[in-house]
Coordinates of C-alpha atoms and ligand atoms in Angstrom, one line a residue:
M1 CA 132.6 132.7 98.4
S2 CA 131.3 129.4 97.1
E3 CA 133.7 126.6 96.7
L4 CA 134.5 125.8 93.0
Y5 CA 134.4 122.3 91.7
D6 CA 134.8 121.0 88.1
V7 CA 131.9 118.6 88.7
V8 CA 129.3 118.4 91.3
V9 CA 127.1 115.2 91.2
I10 CA 123.7 115.2 93.0
G11 CA 122.9 111.6 94.0
A12 CA 125.3 108.8 95.0
G13 CA 123.3 105.9 93.7
P14 CA 124.7 103.6 91.0
A15 CA 124.4 106.4 88.4
G16 CA 125.8 109.2 90.5
Y17 CA 128.7 107.6 92.3
P18 CA 130.3 106.1 89.2
A19 CA 130.1 109.5 87.5
A20 CA 131.9 111.1 90.5
I21 CA 134.5 108.3 90.6
R22 CA 135.2 108.5 86.8
A23 CA 135.4 112.3 87.0
G24 CA 138.0 111.9 89.9
Q25 CA 139.9 109.4 87.8
N26 CA 140.0 112.0 85.0
K27 CA 141.7 114.3 87.4
L28 CA 138.7 116.7 87.9
K29 CA 137.9 118.3 91.2
V30 CA 134.6 116.5 92.2
A31 CA 132.0 116.6 94.9
C32 CA 129.0 114.2 95.3
V33 CA 126.0 115.2 97.4
D34 CA 123.6 112.6 98.7
E35 CA 120.7 112.7 101.1
W36 CA 119.9 109.0 101.5
K37 CA 119.0 108.0 105.1
N38 CA 118.4 104.5 106.2
F39 CA 115.5 103.6 108.6
D40 CA 117.9 104.0 111.6
G41 CA 118.5 107.7 110.5
T42 CA 122.0 107.2 109.3
Y43 CA 123.2 108.6 106.0
A44 CA 124.6 106.1 103.5
F45 CA 125.9 106.5 100.0
G46 CA 124.8 104.0 97.3
G47 CA 121.2 105.1 96.7
T48 CA 118.3 102.7 96.2
C49 CA 120.5 100.0 94.7
L50 CA 122.8 99.5 97.6
N51 CA 120.5 100.4 100.5
A52 CA 117.0 99.2 99.4
G53 CA 117.2 97.5 96.0
C54 CA 119.7 95.4 94.1
I55 CA 122.0 94.4 96.9
P56 CA 119.7 93.6 99.8
S57 CA 117.2 91.9 97.5
K58 CA 119.9 89.6 96.1
A59 CA 121.2 88.9 99.6
L60 CA 117.7 87.6 100.6
L61 CA 117.2 85.9 97.3
E62 CA 120.4 83.9 97.9
S63 CA 119.6 83.1 101.5
S64 CA 116.0 82.1 100.8
E65 CA 117.1 79.9 97.9
L66 CA 119.6 78.1 100.0
Y67 CA 116.9 77.5 102.6
Q68 CA 114.5 76.2 100.0
R69 CA 117.1 73.9 98.5
A70 CA 118.2 72.6 101.8
K71 CA 114.5 71.8 102.4
D72 CA 113.5 70.3 99.0
E73 CA 116.7 69.5 97.1
F74 CA 119.6 68.4 99.3
S75 CA 118.1 65.0 100.0
L76 CA 118.3 64.3 96.2
H77 CA 122.1 64.8 96.5
G78 CA 122.2 62.3 99.4
I79 CA 122.6 65.0 102.0
K80 CA 120.3 64.5 104.9
I81 CA 119.6 67.4 107.3
G82 CA 117.8 66.8 110.5
D83 CA 115.6 69.5 111.9
L84 CA 115.9 72.4 109.4
K85 CA 115.2 75.7 111.0
L86 CA 114.9 79.2 109.7
D87 CA 116.7 81.9 111.6
L88 CA 115.3 85.0 110.0
A89 CA 117.0 87.4 112.4
T90 CA 120.4 86.0 111.3
M91 CA 119.4 86.1 107.7
Q92 CA 118.3 89.8 108.0
K93 CA 121.5 90.6 110.0
R94 CA 123.6 89.2 107.1
R95 CA 121.5 91.2 104.6
A96 CA 122.1 94.4 106.6
S97 CA 125.8 93.7 107.0
I98 CA 126.3 93.2 103.3
V99 CA 124.6 96.5 102.7
K100 CA 126.7 98.2 105.3
T101 CA 130.0 96.9 103.8
M102 CA 129.0 97.9 100.2
T103 CA 127.8 101.4 101.1
G104 CA 130.9 101.9 103.3
G105 CA 132.9 100.8 100.2
I106 CA 131.7 103.8 98.3
T107 CA 133.1 106.1 101.0
A108 CA 136.4 104.4 100.5
L109 CA 136.2 104.6 96.7
F110 CA 135.4 108.4 97.0
K111 CA 138.5 108.8 99.1
A112 CA 140.7 106.8 96.8
N113 CA 139.5 108.8 93.8
G114 CA 139.6 112.3 95.4
V115 CA 135.8 112.7 95.5
V116 CA 134.5 114.9 98.2
G117 CA 131.3 113.4 99.6
Y118 CA 128.6 115.6 101.1
Q119 CA 125.7 114.1 103.0
G120 CA 122.7 116.3 102.7
H121 CA 120.2 117.7 100.2
G122 CA 121.4 119.1 97.0
C123 CA 119.5 121.7 94.9
L124 CA 120.6 123.0 91.5
L125 CA 120.5 126.8 91.4
P126 CA 120.6 128.9 88.2
G127 CA 124.2 129.4 87.0
N128 CA 125.5 125.9 87.8
K129 CA 125.6 126.3 91.6
V130 CA 124.5 123.7 94.0
L131 CA 123.0 124.5 97.4
V132 CA 123.8 121.8 99.9
T133 CA 121.7 121.6 103.1
G134 CA 123.2 119.3 105.8
A135 CA 121.3 117.4 108.4
D136 CA 121.7 120.3 110.9
G137 CA 120.2 122.7 108.4
A138 CA 123.5 124.3 107.6
E139 CA 123.7 125.5 104.0
K140 CA 126.7 125.6 101.7
T141 CA 126.9 126.7 98.1
L142 CA 129.1 124.8 95.7
A143 CA 129.9 126.4 92.3
A144 CA 130.5 123.9 89.5
K145 CA 131.7 124.0 86.0
H146 CA 129.5 120.9 85.4
V147 CA 126.6 119.5 87.4
V148 CA 125.3 115.9 87.1
L149 CA 121.8 115.2 88.3
A150 CA 121.4 111.6 89.5
S151 CA 118.5 111.8 91.9
G152 CA 117.0 108.4 91.0
S153 CA 113.5 107.2 91.6
V154 CA 111.0 106.2 94.2
P155 CA 108.2 103.7 94.3
V156 CA 104.9 104.5 92.7
R157 CA 102.1 104.6 95.3
L158 CA 98.4 103.7 94.6
R159 CA 95.8 106.2 95.8
N160 CA 93.4 103.5 96.8
V161 CA 96.0 101.4 98.6
P162 CA 97.3 103.8 101.4
H163 CA 100.9 103.1 102.3
D164 CA 101.5 102.8 106.1
G165 CA 104.9 101.2 106.1
K166 CA 103.7 98.4 108.4
Y167 CA 100.9 96.4 106.7
I168 CA 100.8 98.1 103.3
V169 CA 104.4 98.5 102.4
D170 CA 106.8 99.2 99.5
S171 CA 109.7 97.0 98.4
W172 CA 112.1 98.6 100.9
N173 CA 109.9 97.7 103.9
A174 CA 109.4 94.2 102.4
L175 CA 113.2 93.6 102.5
E176 CA 113.2 94.3 106.2
F177 CA 110.3 92.2 107.5
D178 CA 111.3 90.8 110.9
A179 CA 108.9 87.8 110.7
V180 CA 107.7 85.8 107.8
P181 CA 104.1 86.9 106.9
A182 CA 101.8 83.9 106.9
R183 CA 99.9 85.5 104.0
L184 CA 101.6 88.0 101.7
G185 CA 99.9 90.0 99.0
V186 CA 101.9 91.7 96.3
I187 CA 100.4 94.2 93.8
G188 CA 102.3 94.0 90.5
A189 CA 103.9 90.9 88.9
G190 CA 106.9 92.9 87.6
V191 CA 110.5 92.4 88.6
I192 CA 110.1 93.4 92.2
G193 CA 106.9 91.4 92.7
L194 CA 108.5 88.3 91.3
E195 CA 111.8 88.6 93.2
L196 CA 110.3 89.6 96.6
G197 CA 107.4 87.2 96.1
S198 CA 109.9 84.4 95.6
V199 CA 111.9 85.4 98.7
W200 CA 108.9 85.3 101.1
R201 CA 107.3 82.2 99.4
R202 CA 110.5 80.2 99.9
L203 CA 110.6 81.3 103.5
G204 CA 107.1 80.0 104.0
S205 CA 104.6 82.8 103.1
E206 CA 101.5 82.0 101.2
V207 CA 101.9 84.5 98.3
T208 CA 99.2 86.0 96.1
V209 CA 100.3 88.4 93.3
L210 CA 97.7 90.6 91.8
E211 CA 98.7 91.9 88.3
A212 CA 96.6 94.3 86.4
M213 CA 97.7 93.2 83.0
E214 CA 96.2 90.1 81.3
Q215 CA 99.6 89.1 80.0
F216 CA 102.3 87.7 82.2
L217 CA 105.7 89.5 82.0
P218 CA 105.1 91.2 78.7
I219 CA 108.6 92.7 78.7
A220 CA 110.2 89.2 78.3
D221 CA 110.2 87.0 75.2
G222 CA 106.9 85.2 75.0
A223 CA 108.3 81.7 75.2
I224 CA 110.5 82.6 78.2
A225 CA 107.5 84.3 80.0
K226 CA 105.4 81.2 79.4
E227 CA 108.1 79.0 80.9
A228 CA 108.6 81.3 83.9
Q229 CA 104.8 81.4 84.6
R230 CA 104.8 77.6 84.7
H231 CA 107.6 77.4 87.2
F232 CA 106.3 80.1 89.4
K233 CA 103.0 78.4 89.6
K234 CA 104.7 75.2 90.6
Q235 CA 106.6 77.0 93.3
G236 CA 103.3 78.2 94.8
L237 CA 103.3 81.8 93.7
D238 CA 99.6 82.4 93.1
I239 CA 99.7 85.0 90.3
K240 CA 96.3 86.4 89.3
L241 CA 96.3 88.2 86.0
G242 CA 93.9 90.9 84.9
A243 CA 93.4 91.8 88.6
K244 CA 92.4 95.4 89.3
V245 CA 92.7 96.3 93.0
S246 CA 89.9 98.7 94.0
S247 CA 90.8 99.0 97.8
A248 CA 93.0 97.8 100.6
T249 CA 92.1 98.4 104.2
V250 CA 94.0 97.6 107.3
L251 CA 91.8 96.0 109.9
A252 CA 92.8 94.0 113.0
E253 CA 96.5 93.5 112.0
A254 CA 95.5 92.3 108.5
V255 CA 94.8 93.9 105.1
D256 CA 91.6 93.3 103.4
V257 CA 92.0 93.7 99.6
V258 CA 89.2 94.0 97.1
Y259 CA 90.1 93.3 93.5
A260 CA 88.2 92.5 90.3
D261 CA 89.1 90.3 87.3
A262 CA 87.2 88.7 84.4
Q263 CA 85.4 86.5 86.9
G264 CA 84.1 89.4 89.0
E265 CA 84.9 91.0 92.3
H266 CA 87.0 89.1 94.9
K267 CA 88.2 89.7 98.5
L268 CA 91.6 88.7 99.7
Q269 CA 92.9 88.9 103.3
V270 CA 96.7 89.1 103.8
D271 CA 99.0 89.9 106.7
K272 CA 101.2 92.2 104.6
L273 CA 100.6 93.8 101.3
V274 CA 103.5 94.9 99.1
V275 CA 102.9 97.5 96.4
A276 CA 105.3 96.9 93.5
V277 CA 103.7 98.7 90.6
G278 CA 106.8 100.5 89.2
R279 CA 108.9 103.5 90.2
R280 CA 108.8 107.1 89.3
P281 CA 111.6 109.6 88.7
F282 CA 112.4 111.6 91.8
T283 CA 113.1 115.4 91.5
E284 CA 111.5 116.9 94.5
G285 CA 113.5 119.9 95.8
L286 CA 116.2 119.2 93.1
L287 CA 115.7 122.1 90.8
A288 CA 115.4 125.7 91.9
E289 CA 113.4 128.2 89.9
G290 CA 115.1 129.3 86.7
T291 CA 117.6 126.5 86.1
G292 CA 116.1 125.8 82.7
V293 CA 116.2 122.0 83.2
R294 CA 113.0 120.5 81.8
L295 CA 110.9 117.5 82.8
D296 CA 108.8 115.4 80.4
E297 CA 105.1 114.7 81.0
R298 CA 106.0 111.6 83.2
G299 CA 108.4 113.7 85.4
F300 CA 111.7 112.4 83.9
I301 CA 114.4 115.0 83.3
Q302 CA 114.7 115.5 79.6
V303 CA 118.1 114.6 78.1
D304 CA 119.6 113.8 74.7
E305 CA 121.5 110.5 73.9
H306 CA 124.5 111.9 75.7
C307 CA 122.5 112.7 78.9
S308 CA 122.8 116.5 78.3
T309 CA 119.8 118.4 79.6
G310 CA 120.3 121.1 77.0
V311 CA 121.2 123.6 79.8
P312 CA 125.0 124.2 79.2
N313 CA 127.1 121.8 81.4
V314 CA 124.1 120.3 83.2
W315 CA 123.7 116.5 82.7
A316 CA 121.3 113.9 84.1
V317 CA 121.7 110.2 84.4
G318 CA 120.1 107.0 85.8
D319 CA 116.5 106.4 86.9
V320 CA 115.7 110.1 86.7
V321 CA 116.0 110.0 82.9
R322 CA 114.4 107.9 80.2
G323 CA 115.3 104.3 79.6
P324 CA 115.1 101.2 81.7
M325 CA 115.4 101.7 85.5
L326 CA 118.5 99.5 85.9
A327 CA 121.6 100.1 88.0
H328 CA 124.0 99.1 85.2
K329 CA 122.2 101.4 82.7
G330 CA 122.7 104.3 85.2
K331 CA 126.3 103.4 85.8
E332 CA 127.2 103.5 82.1
E333 CA 125.5 106.9 81.7
G334 CA 127.3 108.2 84.7
V335 CA 130.7 107.1 83.4
M336 CA 129.8 108.4 79.9
V337 CA 129.0 111.8 81.2
A338 CA 132.2 112.0 83.3
D339 CA 134.2 111.1 80.2
L340 CA 132.4 113.5 77.9
I341 CA 133.0 116.3 80.5
S342 CA 136.7 115.4 80.3
G343 CA 136.7 115.7 76.6
H344 CA 137.0 111.9 75.9
F345 CA 134.9 109.9 73.5
A346 CA 132.0 108.1 75.3
E347 CA 128.6 106.7 74.4
V348 CA 126.1 104.2 75.8
N349 CA 124.8 101.5 73.5
Y350 CA 121.1 101.6 74.5
K351 CA 120.3 98.6 72.2
V352 CA 122.5 96.2 74.2
I353 CA 121.4 96.6 77.8
P354 CA 120.9 93.3 79.6
S355 CA 117.9 92.6 81.9
V356 CA 117.9 90.0 84.7
I357 CA 115.2 88.8 87.0
Y358 CA 116.9 87.0 89.9
T359 CA 114.2 84.4 90.5
A360 CA 114.8 80.6 90.3
P361 CA 115.0 79.8 87.5
E362 CA 116.7 83.1 86.8
I363 CA 115.6 85.1 83.7
A364 CA 117.9 87.2 81.6
W365 CA 117.9 88.7 78.1
V366 CA 119.5 91.2 75.8
G367 CA 118.3 92.6 72.5
Q368 CA 114.9 92.0 70.9
T369 CA 112.3 89.4 71.8
E370 CA 110.9 87.2 69.1
E371 CA 107.7 89.1 69.2
Q372 CA 109.5 92.4 68.6
V373 CA 111.5 91.0 65.7
K374 CA 108.4 89.5 64.2
A375 CA 106.6 92.9 64.5
S376 CA 109.6 94.6 62.8
G377 CA 109.0 92.5 59.7
R378 CA 112.6 91.4 59.4
P379 CA 112.8 87.7 58.5
Y380 CA 114.3 85.7 61.4
K381 CA 115.3 82.3 62.6
V382 CA 115.2 80.9 66.2
G383 CA 117.3 78.3 68.0
T384 CA 116.6 76.9 71.5
F385 CA 118.3 74.6 73.9
P386 CA 116.8 73.2 77.1
F387 CA 118.8 73.0 80.3
S388 CA 117.4 69.4 80.7
A389 CA 120.0 68.4 78.0
S390 CA 122.9 70.1 79.8
G391 CA 125.2 67.9 81.8
R392 CA 126.2 70.7 84.1
A393 CA 122.6 71.7 84.8
R394 CA 121.9 68.0 85.6
A395 CA 124.8 67.9 88.0
M396 CA 123.5 71.1 89.6
E397 CA 119.9 69.7 89.8
A398 CA 118.9 72.8 87.9
T399 CA 117.4 71.5 84.6
Q400 CA 114.5 73.9 84.3
G401 CA 114.4 76.4 81.5
L402 CA 116.1 77.0 78.1
A403 CA 118.3 79.3 76.1
K404 CA 116.9 81.0 73.0
I405 CA 118.6 82.9 70.2
V406 CA 116.7 85.0 67.6
S407 CA 118.8 85.9 64.6
A408 CA 118.3 87.6 61.3
K409 CA 117.7 85.4 58.3
D410 CA 119.4 87.7 55.9
D411 CA 122.8 88.3 57.4
D412 CA 122.7 86.0 60.5
E413 CA 123.0 89.0 62.9
V414 CA 122.1 88.0 66.5
L415 CA 119.0 90.1 67.4
G416 CA 118.2 88.8 70.8
I417 CA 119.3 86.2 73.4
H418 CA 117.0 85.0 76.1
V419 CA 117.7 82.6 78.9
I420 CA 115.6 81.2 81.7
G421 CA 117.6 78.8 83.8
P422 CA 120.4 78.4 86.3
M423 CA 122.8 81.5 86.5
A424 CA 121.0 83.1 83.5
G425 CA 122.2 86.5 84.8
E426 CA 125.8 85.4 84.5
L427 CA 125.3 83.6 81.2
I428 CA 123.8 86.7 79.6
A429 CA 127.2 88.5 79.7
E430 CA 128.4 86.3 76.8
A431 CA 125.3 87.4 74.9
V432 CA 125.9 91.0 75.7
L433 CA 129.5 90.8 74.5
A434 CA 128.4 89.0 71.3
M435 CA 125.8 91.7 70.5
E436 CA 128.1 94.5 71.4
Y437 CA 130.5 93.2 68.7
S438 CA 127.5 92.7 66.3
A439 CA 128.2 89.0 66.3
S440 CA 126.5 86.6 63.9
T441 CA 125.0 83.3 65.1
E442 CA 127.9 81.6 63.3
D443 CA 130.4 83.6 65.5
I444 CA 128.8 82.0 68.6
Q445 CA 128.7 78.6 66.8
R446 CA 132.4 78.8 66.2
T447 CA 133.3 79.9 69.7
I448 CA 134.6 77.1 71.9
H449 CA 132.6 76.7 75.1
A450 CA 134.1 74.7 78.0
H451 CA 132.5 71.4 78.8
P452 CA 130.5 70.8 80.9
T453 CA 129.3 74.3 81.5
L454 CA 126.0 76.1 81.5
S455 CA 127.3 78.3 78.8
E456 CA 127.1 75.4 76.4
A457 CA 123.4 76.1 76.4
I458 CA 124.1 79.4 74.5
H459 CA 126.4 77.6 72.1
E460 CA 123.9 74.8 71.4
A461 CA 121.1 77.4 71.0
A462 CA 123.3 79.2 68.4
L463 CA 123.8 75.8 66.6
A464 CA 120.1 75.1 66.8
V465 CA 119.4 78.4 65.0
D466 CA 120.8 76.6 61.9
K467 CA 119.5 73.2 62.9
K468 CA 123.0 72.0 63.8
A469 CA 122.6 71.4 67.5
I470 CA 124.7 68.4 68.6
D471 CA 123.3 67.8 72.1
G472 CA 119.7 68.9 71.5
I473 CA 117.0 67.9 69.0
N474 CA 116.8 70.3 66.1
R475 CA 113.2 71.4 65.3
Ligands
FAD501 P1 119.1 105.8 93.1 O1 119.7 104.5 93.3 O2 117.6 106.0 93.4 O3 120.0 106.9 93.8 C1 119.6 108.3 93.8 C2 120.3 108.9 95.1 O4 120.1 110.3 95.0 C3 119.6 108.4 96.4 O5 120.6 108.1 97.3 C4 118.8 109.7 96.8 O6 118.7 109.8 98.2 C5 119.7 110.8 96.3 N1 119.0 112.0 96.0 C6 117.9 112.3 95.4 N2 117.6 113.6 95.3 C7 118.6 114.2 96.0 C8 118.9 115.6 96.3 N3 118.1 116.6 95.9 N4 120.0 115.8 97.0 C9 120.8 114.8 97.5 N5 120.6 113.5 97.2 C10 119.5 113.2 96.5 N6 118.5 97.3 89.2 C11 119.3 96.4 88.7 O7 120.0 96.8 87.7 N7 119.5 95.2 89.2 C12 118.8 94.7 90.2 O8 118.9 93.6 90.7 C13 117.9 95.6 90.9 N8 117.1 95.3 91.9 C14 116.3 96.1 92.5 C15 115.5 95.7 93.6 C16 114.7 96.6 94.2 C17 113.9 96.1 95.4 C18 114.5 97.9 93.7 C19 113.6 98.9 94.4 C20 115.3 98.4 92.6 C21 116.2 97.5 92.0 N9 116.9 97.8 90.9 C22 117.7 96.9 90.3 C23 116.8 99.2 90.3 C24 118.0 100.0 90.8 O9 118.0 100.1 92.2 C25 117.9 101.4 90.2 O10 117.8 101.3 88.8 C26 119.1 102.2 90.5 O11 119.3 102.3 91.9 C27 119.0 103.6 89.9 O12 120.2 104.3 90.2 P2 120.2 105.9 90.4 O13 121.6 106.2 90.8 O14 119.7 106.5 89.1 O15 119.2 106.3 91.5
NAD502 P1 107.8 96.8 87.0 O1 107.5 97.9 86.0 O2 108.8 95.8 86.7 O3 106.4 96.0 87.3 C1 105.3 96.6 87.8 C2 104.1 95.7 87.5 O4 103.0 96.2 88.2 C3 103.8 95.6 86.0 O5 103.6 94.2 85.7 C4 102.5 96.4 85.9 O6 101.6 95.9 84.9 C5 101.9 96.1 87.3 N1 100.9 97.1 87.7 C6 101.0 98.5 87.6 N2 99.9 99.1 88.2 C7 99.2 98.1 88.7 C8 98.0 98.1 89.5 N3 97.4 99.2 89.8 N4 97.5 96.9 89.9 C9 98.2 95.7 89.6 N5 99.3 95.7 88.9 C10 99.8 96.9 88.5 O7 108.1 97.6 88.4 P2 108.6 97.1 89.8 O8 108.6 95.6 89.8 O9 108.0 97.9 90.8 O10 110.2 97.5 89.7 C11 110.5 98.9 89.5 C12 111.7 99.1 88.7 O11 112.8 98.6 89.4 C13 111.7 98.4 87.4 O12 111.8 99.3 86.4 C14 112.9 97.5 87.4 O13 113.6 97.6 86.2 C15 113.7 97.8 88.6 N6 114.1 96.6 89.2 C16 115.0 95.8 88.6 C17 115.4 94.6 89.1 C18 116.3 93.7 88.4 O14 117.0 94.2 87.5 N7 116.5 92.5 88.7 C19 114.8 94.2 90.3 C20 113.9 95.0 90.9 C21 113.5 96.2 90.4

C-alpha cells in the first residue's frame, strides 16, 4: 500500500519548499522530496538558491565588497588600516556556514509546518503517484491527490568548452574556489557573469568576460546598462562584447580560450574559466512514461497562468516552467499553487516581478524598460535622479548611479522603475509595491520619504517625471 498525501512536492528549492510549507499551513498532508547533494555528498534542502546560487553568491559578494572597500574606500572616511590581508579560507568558511544554517532552517520549517521531507529522487508515475528512491536505492511509492513539480534548472554547458569542474567550471564551482585565480575568464556577461566576475575581481583576479551579444545587458533599461558598463569597466572587469568562443582547452594547469569578435580571432589564457551562459530546465528522471505532462520545445514543463500542467492535479512551478529564473518568482508560484489546491484565491502578477543584480553599484528594476515602452507606442515621460545629489549616498561614499521612472503620458501610470546605485535591490521594493497597486507618478510624488535616505532618489525621480524635482536639475 502506498502512503497517501494531499500534496507531494518534487524539489525543495525556493519554488518547491514554499509550496510544501503553504500546503502544510493550509492543513493539508504534505511530503516534499528532494535529491540535492552537496560536493561533500550530504543531502540538503534548499535547491540551487540556497546551496549553489542566491545565498552563497550574496555571501561572497558581501565579503568581497567589504574587502575592496577596506582597501580603496576606508581611508576616505579617515579609517587607516595597516597591512590588509585576505583570508579566503575564512571567507569561504563563512559562506559555507551561512548556507548550512539556511538549508538547516528548511528542515526546521518543514517540521513546524507538518511537512514530511524525503531526501532522494522523485519520479512522477501515471495516476498521481510519486516513486521515491533513497540514497540506498530503497524505493517507496507515495500516492498524492496533488503533485507539484519543482525540479528547477541546471547550468547550460557549451559543447566546445568541455566542463571539467576544476579549470573549466560552472557557477557552483566558481563559488567554492579555494584560491583566488590570478586570471579568470567568464563566458557570458549575464547576471552570474557580472556577480561572480565582481567577486573574484574584488579579491584580486584579472577578469575577462566574453559575451556573445554585441549589446551589453540587453535585459536592463538602456540608460542603466550604459551606466553599469561604465562602472564595471572602471572596476577592471574587461567585458568583451560580440565575442564568440570557438574552443577552450586545458593545458598545463591553464585554459587556452579561442574566441572571435569583429576584430578577428583572439587567444586568451586564463587559470579558471567559468561558463555562465544561462540555465536550462531540469526534468531528467522526473516523469515516467504516460504521465501526460508535456514539455515545450526548450524543455520547460508546459503550464497555464496558474501553473497547472493540464494533467488533473499536477502542477509545476519555478525554474522548470516559463518566466524569469528567479527565486522569488518560483516562491510566489509555489505559494499560489498550494493556495489554489486548498480552494483559496491566488494568482501571480507576472508583470510586476523585480530583478536585481547584486553588483556594486547594484542594479534593480521592475516593469518595462524605456525601450520596451517606446516600442509599445504608448506616449511616455521619464524622470531621473542621480545618487550624486543624494545626501545619504554622499555620506555612504556611494554616489554612483541613478534612479529612473518611466510613466505613461496619458494617465500618469508608472510603467517601469529602474535603479543603479547603493542598495538598489532594497529600494526596488517600494517600486514593486507602487506598481502592484497601479500607482501613478503623482502617488509616489505625494508619498513622504524620510530624509536623508536613499529612497529619496525614487521620490525625486518621480518628481523629475513632471519636471518638479527639488534636489535635482529638471531636464
Ligand atoms: P532549484 O532551486 O533548482 O531547486 C530544485 C530542486 O529540485 C533541487 O534541489 C534539485 O536537486 C531537486 N530535484 C530536481 N529533480 C528532482 C527529482 N526528480 N527528485 C527529487 N529532487 C529533484 N535568483 C534570485 O532570485 N536571486 C538571486 O540572487 C539569485 N542568484 C543566483 C546565483 C547563482 C550563482 C545561480 C546559479 C542562481 C541564482 N538565482 C538567483 C536563481 C535561483 O537560484 C533560481 O531561480 C531558483 O533556485 C529556482 O528555484 P527552483 O525551486 O525552481 O529550482
Ligand atoms: P543569463 O541569461 O543572465 O546570462 C547569460 C549570458 O551569456 C547572456 O548575456 C548571453 O548573451 C550570454 N551567452 C550565451 N551563450 C553564450 C556564448 N556561447 N558565448 C558567450 N556568451 C554567451 O544567465 P546566467 O548569468 O547564466 O544566469 C542564469 C539564470 O540565473 C538567469 O536566468 C538569472 O535570472 C538567474 N540568476 C539570477 C541572479 C539574480 O537574481 N541576482 C543571479 C544569478 C543568476
